[in-house]
Short mmCIF file of C-alpha atoms in Angstrom, two decimals:
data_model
loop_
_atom_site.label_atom_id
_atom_site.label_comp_id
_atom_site.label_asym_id
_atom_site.label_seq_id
_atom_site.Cartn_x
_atom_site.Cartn_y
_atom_site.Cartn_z
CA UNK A 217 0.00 0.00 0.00
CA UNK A 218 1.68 3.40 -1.35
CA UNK A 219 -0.20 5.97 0.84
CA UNK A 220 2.10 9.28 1.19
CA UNK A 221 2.15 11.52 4.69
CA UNK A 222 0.56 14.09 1.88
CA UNK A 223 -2.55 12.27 1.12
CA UNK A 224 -3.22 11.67 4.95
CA UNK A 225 -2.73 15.66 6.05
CA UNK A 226 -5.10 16.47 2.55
CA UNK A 227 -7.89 14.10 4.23
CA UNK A 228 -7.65 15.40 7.71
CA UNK A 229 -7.44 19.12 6.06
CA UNK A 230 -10.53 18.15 3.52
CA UNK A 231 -12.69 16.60 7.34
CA UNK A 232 -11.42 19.88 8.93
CA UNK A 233 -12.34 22.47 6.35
CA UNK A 234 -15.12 20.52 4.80
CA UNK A 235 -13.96 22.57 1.74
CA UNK A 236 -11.72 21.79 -0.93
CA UNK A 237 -10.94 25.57 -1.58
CA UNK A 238 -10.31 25.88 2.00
CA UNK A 239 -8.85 22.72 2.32
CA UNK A 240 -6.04 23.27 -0.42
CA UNK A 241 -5.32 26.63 0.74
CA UNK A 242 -4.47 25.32 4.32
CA UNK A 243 -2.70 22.81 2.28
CA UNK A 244 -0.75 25.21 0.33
CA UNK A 245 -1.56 23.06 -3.19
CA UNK A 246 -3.90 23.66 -5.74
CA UNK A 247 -7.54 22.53 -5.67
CA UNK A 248 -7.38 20.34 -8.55
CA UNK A 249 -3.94 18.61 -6.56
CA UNK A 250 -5.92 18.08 -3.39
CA UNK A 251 -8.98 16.43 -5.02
CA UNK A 252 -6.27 13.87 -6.79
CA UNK A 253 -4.81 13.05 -3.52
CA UNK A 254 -8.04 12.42 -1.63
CA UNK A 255 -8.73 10.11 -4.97
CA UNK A 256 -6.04 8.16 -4.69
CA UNK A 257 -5.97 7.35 -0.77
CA UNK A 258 -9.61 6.22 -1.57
CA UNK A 259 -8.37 3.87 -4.35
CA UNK A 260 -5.46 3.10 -1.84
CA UNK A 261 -7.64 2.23 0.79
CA UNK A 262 -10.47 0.42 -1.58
CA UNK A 263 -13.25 2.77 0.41
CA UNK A 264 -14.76 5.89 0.09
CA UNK A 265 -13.64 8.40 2.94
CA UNK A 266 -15.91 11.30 1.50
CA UNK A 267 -19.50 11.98 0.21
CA UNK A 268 -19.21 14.95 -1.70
CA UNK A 269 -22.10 17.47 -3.24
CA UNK A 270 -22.26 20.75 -4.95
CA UNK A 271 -22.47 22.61 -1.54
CA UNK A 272 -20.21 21.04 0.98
CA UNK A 273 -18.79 17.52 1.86
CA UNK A 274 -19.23 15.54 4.32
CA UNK A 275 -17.43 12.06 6.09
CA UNK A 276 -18.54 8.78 5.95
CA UNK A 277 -18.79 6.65 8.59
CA UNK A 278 -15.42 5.14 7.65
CA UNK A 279 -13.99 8.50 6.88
CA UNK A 280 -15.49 9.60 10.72
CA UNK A 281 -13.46 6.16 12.17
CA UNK A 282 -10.24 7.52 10.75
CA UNK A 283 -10.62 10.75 11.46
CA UNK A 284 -11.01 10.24 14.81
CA UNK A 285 -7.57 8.09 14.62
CA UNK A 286 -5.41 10.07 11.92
CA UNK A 287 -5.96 13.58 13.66
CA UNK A 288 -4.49 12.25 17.20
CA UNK A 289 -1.54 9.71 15.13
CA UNK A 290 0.00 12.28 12.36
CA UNK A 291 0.48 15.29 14.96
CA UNK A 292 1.73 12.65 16.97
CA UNK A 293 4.59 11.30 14.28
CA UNK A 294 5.45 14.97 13.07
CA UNK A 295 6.06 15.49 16.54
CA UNK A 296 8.40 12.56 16.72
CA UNK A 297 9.98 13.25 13.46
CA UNK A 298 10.18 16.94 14.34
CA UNK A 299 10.70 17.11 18.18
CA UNK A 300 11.08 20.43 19.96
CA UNK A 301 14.14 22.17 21.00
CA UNK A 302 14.86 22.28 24.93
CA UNK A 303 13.02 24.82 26.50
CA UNK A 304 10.23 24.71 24.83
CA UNK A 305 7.08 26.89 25.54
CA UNK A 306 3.75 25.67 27.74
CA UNK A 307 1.02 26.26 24.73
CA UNK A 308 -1.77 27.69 26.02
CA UNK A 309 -4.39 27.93 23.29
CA UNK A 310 -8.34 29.41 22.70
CA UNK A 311 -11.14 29.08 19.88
CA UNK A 312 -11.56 32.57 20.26
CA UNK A 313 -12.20 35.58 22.77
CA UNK A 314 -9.96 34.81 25.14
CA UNK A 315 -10.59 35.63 28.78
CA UNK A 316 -8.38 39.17 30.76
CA UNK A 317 -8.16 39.08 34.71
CA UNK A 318 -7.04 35.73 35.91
CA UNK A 319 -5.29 34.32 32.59
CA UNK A 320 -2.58 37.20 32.43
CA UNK A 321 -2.14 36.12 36.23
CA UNK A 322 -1.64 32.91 36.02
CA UNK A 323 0.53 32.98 32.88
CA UNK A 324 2.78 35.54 34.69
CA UNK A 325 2.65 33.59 37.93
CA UNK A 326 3.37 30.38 36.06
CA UNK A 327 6.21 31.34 34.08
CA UNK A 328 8.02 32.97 36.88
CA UNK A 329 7.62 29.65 39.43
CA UNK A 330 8.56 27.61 36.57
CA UNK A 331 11.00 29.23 34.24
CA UNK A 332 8.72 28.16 31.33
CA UNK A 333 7.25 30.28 28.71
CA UNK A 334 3.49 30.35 28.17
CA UNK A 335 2.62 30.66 24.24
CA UNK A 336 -1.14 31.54 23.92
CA UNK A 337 -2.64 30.81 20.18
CA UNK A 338 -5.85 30.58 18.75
CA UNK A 339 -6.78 27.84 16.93
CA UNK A 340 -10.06 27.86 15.16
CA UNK A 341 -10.97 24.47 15.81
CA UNK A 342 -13.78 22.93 17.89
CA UNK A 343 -11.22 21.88 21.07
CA UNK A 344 -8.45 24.58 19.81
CA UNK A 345 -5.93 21.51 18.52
CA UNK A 346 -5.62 20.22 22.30
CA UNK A 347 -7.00 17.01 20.79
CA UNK A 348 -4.40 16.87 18.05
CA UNK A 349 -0.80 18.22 19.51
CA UNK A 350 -1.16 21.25 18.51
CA UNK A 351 -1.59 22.60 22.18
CA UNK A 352 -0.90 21.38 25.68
CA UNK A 353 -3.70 23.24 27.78
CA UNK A 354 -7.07 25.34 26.13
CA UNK A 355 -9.71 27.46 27.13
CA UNK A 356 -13.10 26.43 25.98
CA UNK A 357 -16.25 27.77 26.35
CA UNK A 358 -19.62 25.89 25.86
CA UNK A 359 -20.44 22.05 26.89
CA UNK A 360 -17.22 19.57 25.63
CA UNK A 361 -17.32 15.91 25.43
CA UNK A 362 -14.33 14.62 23.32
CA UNK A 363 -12.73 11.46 23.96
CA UNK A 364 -9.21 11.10 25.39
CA UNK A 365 -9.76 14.87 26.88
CA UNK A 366 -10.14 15.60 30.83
CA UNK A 367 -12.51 19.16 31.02
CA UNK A 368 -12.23 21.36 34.35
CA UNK A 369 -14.79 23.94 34.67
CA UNK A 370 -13.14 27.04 35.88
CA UNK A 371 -16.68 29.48 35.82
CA UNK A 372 -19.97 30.14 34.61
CA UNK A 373 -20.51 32.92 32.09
CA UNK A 374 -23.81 34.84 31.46
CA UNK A 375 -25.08 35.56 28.03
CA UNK A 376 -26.00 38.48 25.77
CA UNK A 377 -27.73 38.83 22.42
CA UNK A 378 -26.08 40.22 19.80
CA UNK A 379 -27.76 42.40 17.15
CA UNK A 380 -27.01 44.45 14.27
CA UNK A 381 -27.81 47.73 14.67
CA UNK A 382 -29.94 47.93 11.60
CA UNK A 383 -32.07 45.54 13.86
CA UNK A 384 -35.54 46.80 15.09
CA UNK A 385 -34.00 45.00 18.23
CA UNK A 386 -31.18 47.10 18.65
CA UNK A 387 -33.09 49.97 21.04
CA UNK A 388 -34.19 47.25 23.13
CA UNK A 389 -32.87 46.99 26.86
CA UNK A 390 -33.05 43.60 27.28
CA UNK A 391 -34.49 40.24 26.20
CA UNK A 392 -36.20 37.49 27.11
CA UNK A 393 -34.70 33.82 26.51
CA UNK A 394 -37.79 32.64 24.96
CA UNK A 395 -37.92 35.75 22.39
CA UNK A 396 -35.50 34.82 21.04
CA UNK A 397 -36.41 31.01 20.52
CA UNK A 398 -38.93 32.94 17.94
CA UNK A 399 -35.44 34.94 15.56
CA UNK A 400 -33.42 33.06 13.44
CA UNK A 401 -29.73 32.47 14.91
CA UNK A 402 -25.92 33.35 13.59
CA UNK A 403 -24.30 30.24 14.48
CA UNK A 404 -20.57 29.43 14.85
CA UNK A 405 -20.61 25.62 14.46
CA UNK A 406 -16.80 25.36 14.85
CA UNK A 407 -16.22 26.94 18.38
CA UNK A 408 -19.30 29.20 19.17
CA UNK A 409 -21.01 27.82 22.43
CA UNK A 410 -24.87 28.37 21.33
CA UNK A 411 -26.96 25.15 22.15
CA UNK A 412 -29.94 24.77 20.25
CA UNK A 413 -31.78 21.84 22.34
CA UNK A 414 -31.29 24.72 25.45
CA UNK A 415 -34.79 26.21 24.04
CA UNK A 416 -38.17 24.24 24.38
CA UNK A 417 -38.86 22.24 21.15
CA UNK A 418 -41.87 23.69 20.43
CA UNK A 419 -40.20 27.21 20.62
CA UNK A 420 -36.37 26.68 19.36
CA UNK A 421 -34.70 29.38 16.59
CA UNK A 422 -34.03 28.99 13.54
CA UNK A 423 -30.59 28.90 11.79
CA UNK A 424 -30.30 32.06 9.67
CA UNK A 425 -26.21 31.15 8.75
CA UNK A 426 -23.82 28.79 9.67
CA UNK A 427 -20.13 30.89 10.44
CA UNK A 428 -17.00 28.76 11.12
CA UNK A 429 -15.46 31.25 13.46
CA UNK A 430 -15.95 34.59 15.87
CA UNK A 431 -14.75 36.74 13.09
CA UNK A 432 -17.35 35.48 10.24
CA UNK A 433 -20.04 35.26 12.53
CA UNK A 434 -19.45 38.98 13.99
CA UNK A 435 -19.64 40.12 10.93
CA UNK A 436 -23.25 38.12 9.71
CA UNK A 437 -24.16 39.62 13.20
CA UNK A 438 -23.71 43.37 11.79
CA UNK A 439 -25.09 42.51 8.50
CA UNK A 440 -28.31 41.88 10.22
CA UNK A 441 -28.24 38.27 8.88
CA UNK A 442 -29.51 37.22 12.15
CA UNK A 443 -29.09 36.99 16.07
CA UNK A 444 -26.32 36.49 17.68
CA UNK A 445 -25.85 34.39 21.13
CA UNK A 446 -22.24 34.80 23.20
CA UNK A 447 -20.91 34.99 26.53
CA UNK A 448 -21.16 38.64 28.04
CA UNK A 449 -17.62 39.62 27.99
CA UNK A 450 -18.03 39.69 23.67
CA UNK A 451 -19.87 42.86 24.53
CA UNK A 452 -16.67 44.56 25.95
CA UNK A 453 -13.76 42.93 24.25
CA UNK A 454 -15.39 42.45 20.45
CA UNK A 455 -17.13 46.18 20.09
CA UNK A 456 -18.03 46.34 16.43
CA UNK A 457 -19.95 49.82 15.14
CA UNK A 458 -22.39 48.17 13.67
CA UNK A 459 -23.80 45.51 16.46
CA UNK A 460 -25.09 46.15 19.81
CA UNK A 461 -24.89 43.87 22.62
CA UNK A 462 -28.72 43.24 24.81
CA UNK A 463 -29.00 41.57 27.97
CA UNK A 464 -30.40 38.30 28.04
CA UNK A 465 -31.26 37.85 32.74
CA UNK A 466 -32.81 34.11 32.28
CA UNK A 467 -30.52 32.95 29.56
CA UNK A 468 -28.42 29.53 31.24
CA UNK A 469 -25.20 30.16 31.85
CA UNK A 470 -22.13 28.82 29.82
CA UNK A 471 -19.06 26.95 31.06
CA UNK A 472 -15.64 28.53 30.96
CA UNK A 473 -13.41 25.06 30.94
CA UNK A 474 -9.92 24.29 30.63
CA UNK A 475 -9.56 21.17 28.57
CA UNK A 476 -6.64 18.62 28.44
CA UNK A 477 -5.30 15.21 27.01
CA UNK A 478 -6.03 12.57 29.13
CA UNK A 479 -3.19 10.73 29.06
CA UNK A 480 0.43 11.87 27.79
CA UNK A 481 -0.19 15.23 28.76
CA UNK A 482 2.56 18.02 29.52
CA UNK A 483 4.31 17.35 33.37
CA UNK A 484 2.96 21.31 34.50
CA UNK A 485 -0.60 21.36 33.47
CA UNK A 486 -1.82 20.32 36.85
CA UNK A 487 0.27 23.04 38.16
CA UNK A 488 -1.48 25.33 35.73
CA UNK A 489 -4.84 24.57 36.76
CA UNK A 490 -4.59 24.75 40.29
CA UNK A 491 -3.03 28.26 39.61
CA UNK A 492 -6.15 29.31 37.57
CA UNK A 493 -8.53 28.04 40.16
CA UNK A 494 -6.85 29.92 42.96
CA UNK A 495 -6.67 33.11 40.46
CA UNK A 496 -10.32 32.53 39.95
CA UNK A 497 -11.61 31.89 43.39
CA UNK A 498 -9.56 34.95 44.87
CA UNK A 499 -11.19 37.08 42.24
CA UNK A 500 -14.60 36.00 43.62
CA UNK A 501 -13.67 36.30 47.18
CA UNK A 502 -12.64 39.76 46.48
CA UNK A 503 -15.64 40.78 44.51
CA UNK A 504 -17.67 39.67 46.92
CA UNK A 505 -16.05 41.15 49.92
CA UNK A 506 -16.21 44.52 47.94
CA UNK A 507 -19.80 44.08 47.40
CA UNK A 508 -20.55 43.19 51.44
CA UNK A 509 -21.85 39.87 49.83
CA UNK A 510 -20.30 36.13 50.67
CA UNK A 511 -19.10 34.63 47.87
CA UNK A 512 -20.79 32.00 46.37
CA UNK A 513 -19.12 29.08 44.54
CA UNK A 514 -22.83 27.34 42.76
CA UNK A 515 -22.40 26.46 39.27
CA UNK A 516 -25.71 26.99 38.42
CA UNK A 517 -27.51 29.68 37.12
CA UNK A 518 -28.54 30.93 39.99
CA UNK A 519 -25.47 31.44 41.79
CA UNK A 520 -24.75 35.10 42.22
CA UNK A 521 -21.02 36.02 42.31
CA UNK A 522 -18.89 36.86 39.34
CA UNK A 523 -15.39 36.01 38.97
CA UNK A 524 -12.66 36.59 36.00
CA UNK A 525 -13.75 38.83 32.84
CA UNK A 526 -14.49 41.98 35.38
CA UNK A 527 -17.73 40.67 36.98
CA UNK A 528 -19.80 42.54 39.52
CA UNK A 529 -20.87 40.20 41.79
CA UNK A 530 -24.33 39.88 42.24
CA UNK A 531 -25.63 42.18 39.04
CA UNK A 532 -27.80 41.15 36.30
CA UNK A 533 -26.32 42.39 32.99
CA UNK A 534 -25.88 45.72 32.26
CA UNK A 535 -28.78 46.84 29.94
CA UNK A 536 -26.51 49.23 27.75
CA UNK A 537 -26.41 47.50 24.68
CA UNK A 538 -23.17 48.33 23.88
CA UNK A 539 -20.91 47.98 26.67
CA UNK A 540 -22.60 45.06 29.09
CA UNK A 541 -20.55 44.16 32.53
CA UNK A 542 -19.76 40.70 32.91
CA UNK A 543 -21.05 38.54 35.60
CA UNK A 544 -19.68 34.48 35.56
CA UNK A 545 -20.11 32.26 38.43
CA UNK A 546 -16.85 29.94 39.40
CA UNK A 547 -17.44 26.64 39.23
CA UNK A 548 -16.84 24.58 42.39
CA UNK A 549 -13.18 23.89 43.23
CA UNK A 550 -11.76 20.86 42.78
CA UNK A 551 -13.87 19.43 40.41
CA UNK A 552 -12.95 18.24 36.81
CA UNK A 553 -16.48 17.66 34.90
CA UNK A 554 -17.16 16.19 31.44
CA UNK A 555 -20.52 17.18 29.43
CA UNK A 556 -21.76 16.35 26.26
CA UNK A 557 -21.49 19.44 23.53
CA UNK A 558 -25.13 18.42 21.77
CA UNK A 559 -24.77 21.39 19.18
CA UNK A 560 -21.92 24.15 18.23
CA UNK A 561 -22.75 27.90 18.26
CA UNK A 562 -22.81 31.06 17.87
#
């Protein structure tokens, strides 16, 4: 069997992208080049990886099956056949919007107790490349069930609509959960952290675009191509002129999780997370010792005490549209918890 390194990294490019023009340009051939070489390892292999269509292309089950093995195996042996210099860097990496407060603590506090640099990269993949080599630790928002990872929940995050503001929603202060199970959705289904099944089934949205990162789905956001659903922070951190940020107060709250290999995993990441929870759950105590409130360490929705992304404990959302504070609840300490991601977001 003559299968080349090349026609395995076109295939897991191809079940990345989904798209051959996106596929080839990662791949740094020509289109025509990387449809040959997905060819041939079919002929190779006497199966067909791929079902392809005019609009988009999609795995079959045996293409799924070694997916799932090829994306943890070749980062693996370029690793081995590539291996890094001494000294190399912790990599920390995120999907997108990644959190300020207790991650520039930590990464300062880590790499001065342990002479290591911290690298943060984004990664515009579902788990961020954790689950192919490509990082050591990530930051994830939303639910994550992926095999071979270990998920600690750091926090809770509240929610805020985004709209454009060529939206007859734009003036509004707020809104309800359930409105907006009746608009029709920007969704990011590579790392957003929407959850469609999270509204009633007689009242769920609609889909009004499917994005495959923050950046394209921002942008269908201000071209009023639908309604936006994020973590509060966006509001502050990802100001765009032409979208306006509402208050959702009985949207459920989303995970902020750090996510890791299983097994093989880099010597310090322990030592990481116990720095983040400490940074996390000192933030809380503080905010709510400045607030004359105890702090409170529920991970549900009701909990009321923020911590990380410059909460106020005990506040709803700010109504401003624009500029929302940013209330998440820390998870409880000690705990490492695995759920199951039923949908990706927006």
């Amino acid at each position: 069997m003559n299968i080349k390194l090349h026609h395995l990294r076109g295939f897991l490019a191809l079940a990345d992208e989904k798209h051959f023009t996106r596929a080839a340009k990662r791949m740094n051939v020509s289109q025509p080049t990387l449809s040959r070489n997905i060819r041939r390892l079919e002929e190779l292999l006497g199966t067909r990886l791929l079902e392809r269509t005019t609009r988009q292309v999609a795995l079959t089950a045996t293409g799924s099956r070694l997916y799932d093995q090829l994306r943890i195996l070749i980062p693996q042996l370029e690793s081995a056949l590539h291996p890094a210099p001494d000294g190399a860097a912790f990599r920390l990496s995120f999907a997108w919007g990644f959190p300020t407060g207790w991650p520039q603590e930590v990464i300062a506090g880590f790499e001065e107790e342990t002479g290591l640099a911290v690298h943060v990269h984004r990664h515009d993949a579902t788990l961020a490349g954790v689950d192919c080599g490509a990082a050591d630790l990530a930051i994830l928002r939303g639910r994550t069930d992926a095999p071979r990872m270990e998920v600690v929940t750091l926090l809770h995050e509240r929610q805020v609509a985004a709209v454009s503001t060529l939206s007859e929603l734009a003036e509004r202060e707020e809104i309800r959960w359930q409105e907006i199970g009746h608009q029709k959705l920007v969704v990011n289904e590579v790392s957003g952290t929407t959850n469609l099944t999270e509204w009633p089934a007689d009242c769920r949205p609609g889909v009004a675009i499917v994005c495959r990162n923050f950046d394209e789905w921002l942008e269908a956001v201000a071209s009023n191509k639908g309604v936006g659903v994020a973590p509060e922070f966006i509001g502050r951190r990802h100001i765009h002129s032409f979208v306006s940020f509402i208050a959702i107060p009985d949207a459920p709250r989303v995970p902020l999780n750090l996510v890791y290999p299983r097994l093989g995993g880099h010597p310090l990441i322990p030592r990481f997370i116990a720095m983040a929870r400490a940074a996390v759950g000192a933030s809380a105590a503080g905010r709510g010792a400045s607030t004359g409130t105890g702090a409170s360490t529920g991970t549900g929705a009701g909990a009321g005490t923020g911590a990380g992304a410059g909460a106020d404990a005990g506040t709803r959302p700010a109504a401003a549209p624009v500029t929302p504070g940013t209330t998440a609840t820390p998870a409880t300490p000690g705990t490492a918890t695995t759920t199951a991601r039923t949908a990706n977001p927006g």
